[in-house]
């Protein structure tokens, strides 16, 4: 049972006097904490999730429990977006979408399928995704669910999976006017086929979508004209479609903005180059391998008008290599050959060249047999393989620090810090700030420098830490403007605690009255270490290396055409694009 707070007597009188007007207002209201709350729970397909329902959300929940599918869908959307004072939680949202689907809401079936299939609620369930998509498509006739069902067939997740069945579902979904059906149909035609005629079949779909200002259509056209697949090679057209997709279209823009950014950095105009750097930077942070590689190249080549530092370039190369861009791995190899921002290391060169080869780089594969490392020294130094993704290296290093060769583990974290990895800088900064017995004595000055380096490039925990440090004068001089700036970085990147602290900072002109907020900030690093130790103990991040081969724009898009981005993440990225276009501040040395 929900235990809602009672309203005031005055509110009850108003409700009685103005019932029709209030009913309309509630239907159009957003959940507010000042309107009271109730506790509840929802099964999300894996476990019961506790909910806190503010204001009008209590009414929606009552209707949902009573069998109103639209009310369940509304709650799912509200928790998905963090509407009003509700805490955004996809783990809660999927529970309401699943209930709405069961009650007959087709669009909710499509939403739930995507969340469960992609693992956004911190679990995947092939059977549940298939059953939900099948209900939405075959029983409720929702074409977005049919598009999702097609993707399950295409990925081999259905009992009788068939690419032909997938194509048929997408074709029918697209013909009905469902944009996602068209996107998946075009993506399979263009990115999954080596046949020129088949690829050409995607072009009309791309053109129609781009004319509707759908970013995926413009992105496909940009890739087509850049690669000469399905159309004649035409760089000017490619750049124009990339510009249109990034700046004038709706939907997921990460890839097309990376292509537009890559064109801008070659322009020679300082302002345009700077915008291009920012687009590439944010694309890289959001997991676009092509953007990382292009951003790294800007720094290594020192393009005219560019402000990307060599350290940032090395960091982008590492991130791109982890994401599967062979060209980014090659740039990282160059850094270790020439000692660019990192100490020269032949064994790292060998490991990273092998990584580039595994990703399909022909030159790297031709180079591998020519490399001749000392077997004993190579084995000793690469116990933690530098070709592993950063998350796996850090987990392994923390395992060494916790119960193995502590100095070796700390040294490997320091290596990643040299590469510009913000997670490593945050870890190392905490070790200096608080001390690491047997390795580092307490050195708060160096610790602050390392933590602030991580905060400057958007590391959430580091940004929160520095926000509190500047607010309280902990290791640095009090600077409330910087405090709010760092807390805003953490808030913008999804930290609800940072958002709450930032509101307090803005409301008070002197100090935070409640010291608990400060203590919470100082405890966050301990929670982080505990999490990393659990990762190390469970072998997290131990998946095999994989990649897509060439680092061209089209090949990077081929690796992601069938992937989905959460609506909230998409909105956040598009908001950053808008900020870049209009010249508002961002993080990084290239931001002006």
PDB file of N, CA, C and O in Angstrom, residues 396-410 413 431 436:
ATOM      1  N   UNK A 396      42.389  -4.605 -13.219  1.00  0.00           N
ATOM      2  CA  UNK A 396      43.526  -5.488 -12.941  1.00  0.00           C
ATOM      3  C   UNK A 396      44.552  -4.796 -12.049  1.00  0.00           C
ATOM      4  O   UNK A 396      45.140  -5.415 -11.153  1.00  0.00           O
ATOM      5  N   UNK A 397      44.784  -3.507 -12.303  1.00  0.00           N
ATOM      6  CA  UNK A 397      45.748  -2.758 -11.493  1.00  0.00           C
ATOM      7  C   UNK A 397      45.269  -2.648 -10.045  1.00  0.00           C
ATOM      8  O   UNK A 397      46.053  -2.793  -9.102  1.00  0.00           O
ATOM      9  N   UNK A 398      43.970  -2.402  -9.846  1.00  0.00           N
ATOM     10  CA  UNK A 398      43.418  -2.311  -8.496  1.00  0.00           C
ATOM     11  C   UNK A 398      43.508  -3.654  -7.776  1.00  0.00           C
ATOM     12  O   UNK A 398      43.717  -3.703  -6.560  1.00  0.00           O
ATOM     13  N   UNK A 399      43.371  -4.718  -8.526  1.00  0.00           N
ATOM     14  CA  UNK A 399      43.526  -6.043  -7.921  1.00  0.00           C
ATOM     15  C   UNK A 399      44.954  -6.238  -7.423  1.00  0.00           C
ATOM     16  O   UNK A 399      45.178  -6.803  -6.344  1.00  0.00           O
ATOM     17  N   UNK A 400      45.930  -5.754  -8.203  1.00  0.00           N
ATOM     18  CA  UNK A 400      47.328  -5.819  -7.776  1.00  0.00           C
ATOM     19  C   UNK A 400      47.555  -4.948  -6.540  1.00  0.00           C
ATOM     20  O   UNK A 400      48.228  -5.343  -5.588  1.00  0.00           O
ATOM     21  N   UNK A 401      47.003  -3.752  -6.547  1.00  0.00           N
ATOM     22  CA  UNK A 401      47.166  -2.837  -5.421  1.00  0.00           C
ATOM     23  C   UNK A 401      46.539  -3.419  -4.161  1.00  0.00           C
ATOM     24  O   UNK A 401      47.070  -3.284  -3.055  1.00  0.00           O
ATOM     25  N   UNK A 402      45.425  -4.095  -4.325  1.00  0.00           N
ATOM     26  CA  UNK A 402      44.679  -4.601  -3.182  1.00  0.00           C
ATOM     27  C   UNK A 402      45.305  -5.857  -2.574  1.00  0.00           C
ATOM     28  O   UNK A 402      45.247  -6.050  -1.363  1.00  0.00           O
ATOM     29  N   UNK A 403      45.929  -6.688  -3.413  1.00  0.00           N
ATOM     30  CA  UNK A 403      46.437  -7.926  -2.839  1.00  0.00           C
ATOM     31  C   UNK A 403      47.546  -8.588  -3.618  1.00  0.00           C
ATOM     32  O   UNK A 403      47.808  -9.781  -3.439  1.00  0.00           O
ATOM     33  N   UNK A 404      48.228  -7.856  -4.466  1.00  0.00           N
ATOM     34  CA  UNK A 404      49.298  -8.442  -5.256  1.00  0.00           C
ATOM     35  C   UNK A 404      50.548  -7.591  -5.194  1.00  0.00           C
ATOM     36  O   UNK A 404      51.050  -7.274  -4.120  1.00  0.00           O
ATOM     37  N   UNK A 405      51.038  -7.195  -6.362  1.00  0.00           N
ATOM     38  CA  UNK A 405      52.210  -6.330  -6.451  1.00  0.00           C
ATOM     39  C   UNK A 405      51.718  -4.885  -6.455  1.00  0.00           C
ATOM     40  O   UNK A 405      51.377  -4.323  -7.489  1.00  0.00           O
ATOM     41  N   UNK A 406      51.664  -4.286  -5.274  1.00  0.00           N
ATOM     42  CA  UNK A 406      51.065  -2.954  -5.119  1.00  0.00           C
ATOM     43  C   UNK A 406      51.777  -1.904  -5.958  1.00  0.00           C
ATOM     44  O   UNK A 406      51.126  -1.076  -6.597  1.00  0.00           O
ATOM     45  N   UNK A 407      53.110  -1.943  -5.980  1.00  0.00           N
ATOM     46  CA  UNK A 407      53.843  -0.932  -6.739  1.00  0.00           C
ATOM     47  C   UNK A 407      53.612  -1.095  -8.242  1.00  0.00           C
ATOM     48  O   UNK A 407      53.477  -0.108  -8.960  1.00  0.00           O
ATOM     49  N   UNK A 408      53.579  -2.341  -8.709  1.00  0.00           N
ATOM     50  CA  UNK A 408      53.312  -2.564 -10.134  1.00  0.00           C
ATOM     51  C   UNK A 408      51.921  -2.059 -10.502  1.00  0.00           C
ATOM     52  O   UNK A 408      51.731  -1.392 -11.523  1.00  0.00           O
ATOM     53  N   UNK A 409      50.920  -2.360  -9.664  1.00  0.00           N
ATOM     54  CA  UNK A 409      49.568  -1.888  -9.939  1.00  0.00           C
ATOM     55  C   UNK A 409      49.493  -0.380  -9.988  1.00  0.00           C
ATOM     56  O   UNK A 409      48.870   0.199 -10.882  1.00  0.00           O
ATOM     57  N   UNK A 410      50.138   0.285  -9.020  1.00  0.00           N
ATOM     58  CA  UNK A 410      50.133   1.747  -8.998  1.00  0.00           C
ATOM     59  C   UNK A 410      50.857   2.316 -10.207  1.00  0.00           C
ATOM     60  O   UNK A 410      50.437   3.329 -10.783  1.00  0.00           O
ATOM     61  N   UNK A 413      48.589   2.250 -13.216  1.00  0.00           N
ATOM     62  CA  UNK A 413      47.622   3.353 -13.159  1.00  0.00           C
ATOM     63  C   UNK A 413      48.303   4.654 -13.580  1.00  0.00           C
ATOM     64  O   UNK A 413      47.734   5.461 -14.319  1.00  0.00           O
ATOM     65  N   UNK A 431      45.105   8.619  -4.267  1.00  0.00           N
ATOM     66  CA  UNK A 431      46.217   7.970  -3.568  1.00  0.00           C
ATOM     67  C   UNK A 431      47.197   8.998  -3.009  1.00  0.00           C
ATOM     68  O   UNK A 431      47.729   8.830  -1.922  1.00  0.00           O
ATOM     69  N   UNK A 436      48.843   6.115  -0.014  1.00  0.00           N
ATOM     70  CA  UNK A 436      48.716   4.702  -0.337  1.00  0.00           C
ATOM     71  C   UNK A 436      49.886   3.994   0.337  1.00  0.00           C
ATOM     72  O   UNK A 436      51.019   4.060  -0.156  1.00  0.00           O
TER      73      UNK A 436
END
